[in-house]
PDB file of C-alpha atoms in Angstrom:
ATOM      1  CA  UNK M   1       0.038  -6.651  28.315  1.00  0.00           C
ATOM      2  CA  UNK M   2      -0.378  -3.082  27.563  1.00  0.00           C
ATOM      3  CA  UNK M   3      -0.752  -2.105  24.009  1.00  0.00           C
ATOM      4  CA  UNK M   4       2.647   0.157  22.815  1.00  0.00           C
ATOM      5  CA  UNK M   5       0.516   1.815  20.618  1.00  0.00           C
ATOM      6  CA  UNK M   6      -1.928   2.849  23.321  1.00  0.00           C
ATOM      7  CA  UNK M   7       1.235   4.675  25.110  1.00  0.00           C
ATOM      8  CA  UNK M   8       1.951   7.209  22.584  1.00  0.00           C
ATOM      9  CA  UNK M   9      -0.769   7.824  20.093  1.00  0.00           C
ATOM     10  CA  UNK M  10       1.339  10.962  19.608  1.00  0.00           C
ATOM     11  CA  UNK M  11       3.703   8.585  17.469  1.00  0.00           C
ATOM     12  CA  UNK M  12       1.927   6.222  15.769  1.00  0.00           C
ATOM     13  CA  UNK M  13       3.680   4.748  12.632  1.00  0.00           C
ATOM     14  CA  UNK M  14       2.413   3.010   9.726  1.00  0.00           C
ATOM     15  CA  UNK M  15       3.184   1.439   6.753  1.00  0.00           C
ATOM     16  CA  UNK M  16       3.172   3.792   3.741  1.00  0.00           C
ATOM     17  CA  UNK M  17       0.646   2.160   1.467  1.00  0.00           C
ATOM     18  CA  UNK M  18      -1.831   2.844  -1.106  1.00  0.00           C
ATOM     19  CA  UNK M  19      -4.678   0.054  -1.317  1.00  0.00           C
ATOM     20  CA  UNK M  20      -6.424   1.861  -3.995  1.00  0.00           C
ATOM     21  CA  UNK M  21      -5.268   1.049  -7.446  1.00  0.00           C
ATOM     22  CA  UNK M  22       9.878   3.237 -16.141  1.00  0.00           C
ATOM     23  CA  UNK M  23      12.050   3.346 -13.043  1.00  0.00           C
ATOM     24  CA  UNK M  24      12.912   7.302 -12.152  1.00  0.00           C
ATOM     25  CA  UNK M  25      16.241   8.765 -11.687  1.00  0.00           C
ATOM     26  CA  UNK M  26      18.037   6.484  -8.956  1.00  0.00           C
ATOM     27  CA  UNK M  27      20.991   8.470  -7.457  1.00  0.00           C
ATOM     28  CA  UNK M  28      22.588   7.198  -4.881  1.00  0.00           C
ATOM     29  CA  UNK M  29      25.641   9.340  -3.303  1.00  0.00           C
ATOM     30  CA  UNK M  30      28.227   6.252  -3.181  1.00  0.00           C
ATOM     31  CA  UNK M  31      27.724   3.027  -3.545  1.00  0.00           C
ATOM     32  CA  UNK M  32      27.421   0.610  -0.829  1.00  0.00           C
ATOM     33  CA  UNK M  33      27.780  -3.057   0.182  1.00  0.00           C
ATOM     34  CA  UNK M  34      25.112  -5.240  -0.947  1.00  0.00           C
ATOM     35  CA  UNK M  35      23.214  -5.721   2.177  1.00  0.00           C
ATOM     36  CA  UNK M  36      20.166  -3.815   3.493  1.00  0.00           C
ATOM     37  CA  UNK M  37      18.379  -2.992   6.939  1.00  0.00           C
ATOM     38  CA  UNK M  38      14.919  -3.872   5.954  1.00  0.00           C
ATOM     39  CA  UNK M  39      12.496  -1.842   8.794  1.00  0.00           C
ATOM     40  CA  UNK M  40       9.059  -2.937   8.325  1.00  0.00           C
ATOM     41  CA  UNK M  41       6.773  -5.632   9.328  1.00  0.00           C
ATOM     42  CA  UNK M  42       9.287  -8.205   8.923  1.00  0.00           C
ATOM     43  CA  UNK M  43       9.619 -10.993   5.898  1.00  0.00           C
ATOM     44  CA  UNK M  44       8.150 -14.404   5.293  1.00  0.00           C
ATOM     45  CA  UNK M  45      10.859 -16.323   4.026  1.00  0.00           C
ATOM     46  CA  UNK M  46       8.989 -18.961   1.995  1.00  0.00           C
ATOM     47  CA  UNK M  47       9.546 -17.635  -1.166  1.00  0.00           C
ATOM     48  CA  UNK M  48      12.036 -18.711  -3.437  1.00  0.00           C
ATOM     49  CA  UNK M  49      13.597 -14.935  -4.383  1.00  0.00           C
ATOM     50  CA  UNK M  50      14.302 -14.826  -1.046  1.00  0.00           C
ATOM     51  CA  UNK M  51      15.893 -17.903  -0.451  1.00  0.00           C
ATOM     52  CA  UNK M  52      19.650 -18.058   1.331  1.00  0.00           C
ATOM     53  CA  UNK M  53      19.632 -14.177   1.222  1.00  0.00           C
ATOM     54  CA  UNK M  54      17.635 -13.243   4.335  1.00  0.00           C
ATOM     55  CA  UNK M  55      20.551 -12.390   7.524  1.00  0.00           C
ATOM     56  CA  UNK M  56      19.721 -13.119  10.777  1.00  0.00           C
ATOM     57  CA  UNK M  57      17.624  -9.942  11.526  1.00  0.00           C
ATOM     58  CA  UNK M  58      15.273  -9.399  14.408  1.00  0.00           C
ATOM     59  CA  UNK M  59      11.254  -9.034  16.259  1.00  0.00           C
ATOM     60  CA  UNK M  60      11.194  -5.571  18.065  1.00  0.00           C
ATOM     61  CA  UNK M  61       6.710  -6.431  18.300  1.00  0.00           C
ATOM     62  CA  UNK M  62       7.472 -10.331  19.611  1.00  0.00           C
ATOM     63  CA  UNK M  63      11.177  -9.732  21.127  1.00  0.00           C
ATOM     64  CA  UNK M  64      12.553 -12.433  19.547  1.00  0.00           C
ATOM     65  CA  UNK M  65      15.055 -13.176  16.277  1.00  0.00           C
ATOM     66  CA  UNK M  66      12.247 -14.328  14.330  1.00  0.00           C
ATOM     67  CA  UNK M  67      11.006 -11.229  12.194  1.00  0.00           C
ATOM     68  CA  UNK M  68       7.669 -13.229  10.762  1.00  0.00           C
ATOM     69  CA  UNK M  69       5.399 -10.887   7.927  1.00  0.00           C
ATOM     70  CA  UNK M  70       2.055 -10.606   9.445  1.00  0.00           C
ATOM     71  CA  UNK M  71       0.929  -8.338   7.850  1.00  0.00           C
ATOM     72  CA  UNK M  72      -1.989  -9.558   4.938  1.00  0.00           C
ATOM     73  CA  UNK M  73      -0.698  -7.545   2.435  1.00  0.00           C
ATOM     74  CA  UNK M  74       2.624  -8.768   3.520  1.00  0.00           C
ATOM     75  CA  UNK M  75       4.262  -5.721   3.490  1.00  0.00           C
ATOM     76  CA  UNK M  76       7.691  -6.088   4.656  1.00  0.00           C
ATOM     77  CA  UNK M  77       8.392  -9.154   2.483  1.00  0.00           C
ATOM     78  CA  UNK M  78       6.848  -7.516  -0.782  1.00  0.00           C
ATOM     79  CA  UNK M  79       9.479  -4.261  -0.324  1.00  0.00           C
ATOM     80  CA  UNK M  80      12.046  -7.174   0.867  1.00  0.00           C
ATOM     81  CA  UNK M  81      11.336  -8.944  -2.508  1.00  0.00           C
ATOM     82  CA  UNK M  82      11.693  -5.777  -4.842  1.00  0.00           C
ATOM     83  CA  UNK M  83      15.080  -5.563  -3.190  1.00  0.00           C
ATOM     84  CA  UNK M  84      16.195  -8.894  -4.020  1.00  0.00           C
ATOM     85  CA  UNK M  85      15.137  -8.251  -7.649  1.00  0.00           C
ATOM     86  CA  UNK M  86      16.931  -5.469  -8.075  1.00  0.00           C
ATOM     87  CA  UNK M  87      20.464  -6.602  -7.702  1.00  0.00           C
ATOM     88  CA  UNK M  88      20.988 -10.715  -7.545  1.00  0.00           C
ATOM     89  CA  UNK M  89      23.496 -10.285  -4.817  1.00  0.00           C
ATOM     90  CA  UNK M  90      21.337  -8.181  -2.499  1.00  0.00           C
ATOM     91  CA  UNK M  91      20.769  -9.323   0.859  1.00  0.00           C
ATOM     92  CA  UNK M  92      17.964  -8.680   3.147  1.00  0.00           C
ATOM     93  CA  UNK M  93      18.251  -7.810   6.959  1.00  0.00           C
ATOM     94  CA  UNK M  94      14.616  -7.845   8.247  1.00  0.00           C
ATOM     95  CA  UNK M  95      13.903  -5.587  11.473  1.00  0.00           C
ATOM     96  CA  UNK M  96      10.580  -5.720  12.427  1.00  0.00           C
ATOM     97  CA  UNK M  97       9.006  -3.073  13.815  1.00  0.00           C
ATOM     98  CA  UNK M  98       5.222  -3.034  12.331  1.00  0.00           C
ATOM     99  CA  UNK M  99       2.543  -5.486  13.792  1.00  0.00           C
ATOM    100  CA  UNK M 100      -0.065  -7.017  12.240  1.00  0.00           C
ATOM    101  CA  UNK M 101      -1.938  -4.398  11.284  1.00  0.00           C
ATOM    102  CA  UNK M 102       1.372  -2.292  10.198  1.00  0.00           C
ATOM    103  CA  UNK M 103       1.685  -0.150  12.973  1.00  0.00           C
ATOM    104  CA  UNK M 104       4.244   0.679  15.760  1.00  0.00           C
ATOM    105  CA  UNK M 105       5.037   3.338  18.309  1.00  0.00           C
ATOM    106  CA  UNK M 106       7.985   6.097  18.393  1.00  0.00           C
ATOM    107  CA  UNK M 107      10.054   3.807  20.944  1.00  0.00           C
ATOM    108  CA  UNK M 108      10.234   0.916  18.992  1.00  0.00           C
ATOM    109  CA  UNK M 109      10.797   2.369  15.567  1.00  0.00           C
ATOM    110  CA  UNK M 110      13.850   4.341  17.137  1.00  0.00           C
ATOM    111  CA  UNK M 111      15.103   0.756  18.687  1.00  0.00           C
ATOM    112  CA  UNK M 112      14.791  -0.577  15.008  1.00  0.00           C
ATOM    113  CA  UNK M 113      16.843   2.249  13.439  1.00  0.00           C
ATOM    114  CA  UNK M 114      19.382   1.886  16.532  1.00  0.00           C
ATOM    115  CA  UNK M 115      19.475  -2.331  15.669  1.00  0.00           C
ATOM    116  CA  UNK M 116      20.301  -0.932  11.800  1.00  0.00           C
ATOM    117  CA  UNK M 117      23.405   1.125  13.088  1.00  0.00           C
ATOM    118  CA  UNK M 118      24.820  -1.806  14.867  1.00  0.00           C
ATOM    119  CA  UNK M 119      24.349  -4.079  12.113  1.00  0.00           C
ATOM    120  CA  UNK M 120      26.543  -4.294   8.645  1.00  0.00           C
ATOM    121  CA  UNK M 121      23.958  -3.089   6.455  1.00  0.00           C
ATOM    122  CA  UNK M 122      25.004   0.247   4.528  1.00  0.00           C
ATOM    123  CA  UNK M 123      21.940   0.977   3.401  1.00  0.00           C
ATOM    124  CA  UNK M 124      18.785   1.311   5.496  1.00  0.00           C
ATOM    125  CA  UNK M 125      15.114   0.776   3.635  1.00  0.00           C
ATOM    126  CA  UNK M 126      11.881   2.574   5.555  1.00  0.00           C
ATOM    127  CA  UNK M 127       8.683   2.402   4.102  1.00  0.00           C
ATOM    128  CA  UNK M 128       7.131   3.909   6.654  1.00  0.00           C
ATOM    129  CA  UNK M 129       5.898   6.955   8.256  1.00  0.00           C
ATOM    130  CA  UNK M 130       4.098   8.855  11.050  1.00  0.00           C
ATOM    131  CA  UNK M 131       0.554   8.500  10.295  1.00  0.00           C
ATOM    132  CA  UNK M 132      -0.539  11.934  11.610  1.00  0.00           C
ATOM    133  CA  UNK M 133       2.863  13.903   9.933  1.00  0.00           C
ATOM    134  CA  UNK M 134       3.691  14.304  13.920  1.00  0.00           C
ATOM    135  CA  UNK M 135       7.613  15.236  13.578  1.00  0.00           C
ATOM    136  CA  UNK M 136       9.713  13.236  16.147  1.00  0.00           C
ATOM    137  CA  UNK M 137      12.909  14.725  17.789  1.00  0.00           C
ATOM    138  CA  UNK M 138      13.805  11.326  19.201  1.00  0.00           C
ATOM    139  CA  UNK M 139      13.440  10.081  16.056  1.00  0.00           C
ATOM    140  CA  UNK M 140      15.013  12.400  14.065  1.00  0.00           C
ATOM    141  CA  UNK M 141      17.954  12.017  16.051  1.00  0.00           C
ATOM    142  CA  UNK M 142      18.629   8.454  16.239  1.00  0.00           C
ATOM    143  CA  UNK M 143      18.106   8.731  12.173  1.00  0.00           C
ATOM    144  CA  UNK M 144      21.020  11.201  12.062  1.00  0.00           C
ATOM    145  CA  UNK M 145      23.385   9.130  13.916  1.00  0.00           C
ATOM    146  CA  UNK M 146      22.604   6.792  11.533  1.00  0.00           C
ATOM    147  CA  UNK M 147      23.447   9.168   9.014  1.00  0.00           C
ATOM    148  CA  UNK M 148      26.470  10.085  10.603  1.00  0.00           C
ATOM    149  CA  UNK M 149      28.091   6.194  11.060  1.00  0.00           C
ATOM    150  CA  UNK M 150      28.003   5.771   6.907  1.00  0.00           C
ATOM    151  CA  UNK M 151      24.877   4.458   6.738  1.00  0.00           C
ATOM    152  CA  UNK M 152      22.460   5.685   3.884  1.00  0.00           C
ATOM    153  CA  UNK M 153      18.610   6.313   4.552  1.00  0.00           C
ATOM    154  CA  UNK M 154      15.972   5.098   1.511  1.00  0.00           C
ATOM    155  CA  UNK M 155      12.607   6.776   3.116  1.00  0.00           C
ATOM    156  CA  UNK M 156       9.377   6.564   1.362  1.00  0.00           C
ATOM    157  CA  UNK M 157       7.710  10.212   0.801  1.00  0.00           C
ATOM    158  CA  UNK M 158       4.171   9.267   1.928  1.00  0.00           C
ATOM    159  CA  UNK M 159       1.362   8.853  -0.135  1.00  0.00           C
ATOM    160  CA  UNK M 160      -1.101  12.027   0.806  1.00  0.00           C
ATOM    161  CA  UNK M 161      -0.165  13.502  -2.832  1.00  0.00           C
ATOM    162  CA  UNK M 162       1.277  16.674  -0.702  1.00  0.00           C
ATOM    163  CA  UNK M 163       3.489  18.937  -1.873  1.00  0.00           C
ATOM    164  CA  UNK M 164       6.384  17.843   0.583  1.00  0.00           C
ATOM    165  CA  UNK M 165       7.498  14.497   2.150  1.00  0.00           C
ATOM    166  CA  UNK M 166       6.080  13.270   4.962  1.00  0.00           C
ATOM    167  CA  UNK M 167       7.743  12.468   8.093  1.00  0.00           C
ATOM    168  CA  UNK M 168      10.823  10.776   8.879  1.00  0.00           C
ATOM    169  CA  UNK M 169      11.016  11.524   5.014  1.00  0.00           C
ATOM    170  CA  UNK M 170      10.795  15.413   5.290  1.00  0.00           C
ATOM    171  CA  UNK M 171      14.451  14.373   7.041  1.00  0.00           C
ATOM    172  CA  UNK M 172      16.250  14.347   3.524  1.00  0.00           C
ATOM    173  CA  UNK M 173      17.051  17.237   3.410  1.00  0.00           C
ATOM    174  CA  UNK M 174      18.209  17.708   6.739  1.00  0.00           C
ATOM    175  CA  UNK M 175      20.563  14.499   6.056  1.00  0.00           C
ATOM    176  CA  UNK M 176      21.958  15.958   2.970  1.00  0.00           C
ATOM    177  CA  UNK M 177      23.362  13.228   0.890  1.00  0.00           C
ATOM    178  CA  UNK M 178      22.861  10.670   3.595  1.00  0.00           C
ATOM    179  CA  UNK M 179      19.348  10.442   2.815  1.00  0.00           C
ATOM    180  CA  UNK M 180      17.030  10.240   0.021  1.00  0.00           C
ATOM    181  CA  UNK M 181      13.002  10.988  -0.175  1.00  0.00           C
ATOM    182  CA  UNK M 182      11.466   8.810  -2.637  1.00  0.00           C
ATOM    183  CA  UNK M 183       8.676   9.676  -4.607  1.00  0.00           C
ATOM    184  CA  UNK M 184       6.203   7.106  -6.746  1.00  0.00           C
ATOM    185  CA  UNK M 185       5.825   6.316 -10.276  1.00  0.00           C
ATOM    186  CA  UNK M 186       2.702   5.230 -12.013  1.00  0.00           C
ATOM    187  CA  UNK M 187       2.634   2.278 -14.291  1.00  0.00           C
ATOM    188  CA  UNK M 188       2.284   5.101 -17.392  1.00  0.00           C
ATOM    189  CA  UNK M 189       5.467   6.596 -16.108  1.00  0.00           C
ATOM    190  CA  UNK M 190       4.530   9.609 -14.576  1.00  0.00           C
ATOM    191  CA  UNK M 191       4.827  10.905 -10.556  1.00  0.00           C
ATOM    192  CA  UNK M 192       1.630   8.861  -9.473  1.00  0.00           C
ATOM    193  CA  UNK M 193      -1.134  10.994  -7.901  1.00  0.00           C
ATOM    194  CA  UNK M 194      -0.680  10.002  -4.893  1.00  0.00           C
ATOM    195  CA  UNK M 195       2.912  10.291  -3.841  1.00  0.00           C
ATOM    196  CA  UNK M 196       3.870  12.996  -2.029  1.00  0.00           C
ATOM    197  CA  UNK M 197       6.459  15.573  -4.457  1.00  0.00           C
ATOM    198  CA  UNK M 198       9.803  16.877  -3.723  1.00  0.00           C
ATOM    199  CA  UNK M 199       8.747  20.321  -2.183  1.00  0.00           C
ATOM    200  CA  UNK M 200      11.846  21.224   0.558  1.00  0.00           C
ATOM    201  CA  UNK M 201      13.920  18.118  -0.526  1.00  0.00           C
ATOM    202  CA  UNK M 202      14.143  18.610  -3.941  1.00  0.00           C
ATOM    203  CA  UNK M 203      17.761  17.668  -3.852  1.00  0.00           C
ATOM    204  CA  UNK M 204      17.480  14.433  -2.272  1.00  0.00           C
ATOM    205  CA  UNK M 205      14.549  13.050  -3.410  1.00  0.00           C
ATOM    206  CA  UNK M 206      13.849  10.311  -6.565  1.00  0.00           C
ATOM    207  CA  UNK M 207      11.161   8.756  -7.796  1.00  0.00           C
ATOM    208  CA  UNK M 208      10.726   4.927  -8.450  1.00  0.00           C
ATOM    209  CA  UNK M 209       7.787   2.554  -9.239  1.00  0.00           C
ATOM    210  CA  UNK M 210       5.037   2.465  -6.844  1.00  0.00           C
ATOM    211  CA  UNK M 211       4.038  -1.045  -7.749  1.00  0.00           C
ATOM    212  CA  UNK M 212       5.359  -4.307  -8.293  1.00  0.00           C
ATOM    213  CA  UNK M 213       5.022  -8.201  -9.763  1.00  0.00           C
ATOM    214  CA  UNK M 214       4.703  -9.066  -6.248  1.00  0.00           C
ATOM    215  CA  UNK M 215       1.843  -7.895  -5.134  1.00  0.00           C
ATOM    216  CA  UNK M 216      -1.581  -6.057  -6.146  1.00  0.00           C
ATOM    217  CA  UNK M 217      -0.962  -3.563  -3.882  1.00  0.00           C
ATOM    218  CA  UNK M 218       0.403   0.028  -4.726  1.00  0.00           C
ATOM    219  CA  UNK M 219       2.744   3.306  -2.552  1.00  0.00           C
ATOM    220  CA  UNK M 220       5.718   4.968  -1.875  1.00  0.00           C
ATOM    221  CA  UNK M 221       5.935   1.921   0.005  1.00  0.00           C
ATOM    222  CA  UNK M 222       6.927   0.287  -2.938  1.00  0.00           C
ATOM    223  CA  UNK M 223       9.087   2.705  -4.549  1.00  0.00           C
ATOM    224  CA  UNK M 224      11.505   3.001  -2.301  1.00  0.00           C
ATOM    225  CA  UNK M 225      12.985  -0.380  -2.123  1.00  0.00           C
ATOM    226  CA  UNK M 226      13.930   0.081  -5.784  1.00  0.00           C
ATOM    227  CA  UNK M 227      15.900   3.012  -4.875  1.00  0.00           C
ATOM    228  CA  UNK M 228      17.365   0.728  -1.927  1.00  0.00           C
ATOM    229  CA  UNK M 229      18.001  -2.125  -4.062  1.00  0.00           C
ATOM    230  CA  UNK M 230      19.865   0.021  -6.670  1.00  0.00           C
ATOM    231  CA  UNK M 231      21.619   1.588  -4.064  1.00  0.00           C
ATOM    232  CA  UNK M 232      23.032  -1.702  -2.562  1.00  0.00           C
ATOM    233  CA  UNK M 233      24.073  -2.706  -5.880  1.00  0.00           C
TER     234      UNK M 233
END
């Protein structure tokens, strides 16, 4: 089988992690249902947090209905479980689109944000982003239709400590107040050195902690889904 990722280096996306090792303003324009697109690496449903509040999502890598974590740092079920915790009544729609090793291609990160539209999630969690900064028009678009059916976009800003978000979260401001750029905290409360700052989406961008009690690791990856979780609420 030929490798997706192998067919458009171009577009390579990744999870938007830290491995190296107080909640900010959360502003959300409305607020929505309590249900959210999850588009990551998918969710292992064994733990108890998660229990009876994971919706029948889907596996854009496998092409099947079971979105399985693979990922070791389990990724997609860490920023699933920081949702959960932030509202009881949140409920977690798991679209994998990250492999293994947390990447994807263009195509299939478009046909995860396209699965989100469809679906009856309001809010829409990525924590992710093009690994090279490479902006996407395909992308970009299928984001704003998003934008434009009601949906609202929780992006992580990338973790290079640059002065603007990284891409698909450089979109915020595009988006208006359809999306939000979120920025990371450090456990002493300040913008961690890492995360990427507001720059050109000043107006839409928050900042949330970039860690957890769920796991060791530490990103923007991780801030966001308290921004989505609140946001749900």
């Amino acid at each position: 089988m030929t490798d997706p990722l192998e067919a458009n280096k171009k577009y390579l996306f990744t999870i938007v992690l830290s491995i190296t090792l107080c909640t900010g303003l959360l502003i959300a324009p409305q607020v929505y249902a309590a249900s959210v697109a999850v588009i990551d690496s998918g969710v292992n449903p064994i733990h108890a947090d998660l229990a009876g509040r994971i919706d029948q999502g889907v596996d854009l890598i496998d092409g099947d209905t079971n979105p399985f974590d693979e990922t070791p740092e389990q990724h997609g079920t860490t920023v699933s479980r920081i949702i959960a915790s932030v509202y009881g009544a949140n409920r977690i729609l798991p679209i994998r689109v990250l492999d293994g090793a947390g990447q994807s291609s263009e195509s299939i990160v478009i046909g995860g944000v396209a699965f989100a539209t469809n679906s009856n999630a309001r809010v829409i969690n990525f924590s992710l982003g093009s690994s090279s900064n490479v902006y996407s028009q395909a992308l970009a678009a299928s984001m704003q239709n998003s934008a434009r059916s009601g949906k609202l976009l929780v992006i992580a800003a990338g973790n290079g400590g640059q002065a603007n978000p990284s891409f698909p979260a450089s979109l915020a401001a595009l988006l208006g107040g359809s999306a939000i750029a979120v920025g990371a905290l450090d456990r002493n409360g300040s913008i961690a050195s890492y995360s990427n700052r507001a720059g050109n989406s000043r107006d839409y961008y928050v900042v949330a902690p970039g860690y957890s009690s769920f796991s060791s690791y530490i990103g923007t990856s991780f801030a966001a889904p308290y921004v989505s979780g609140a946001a749900a609420a």
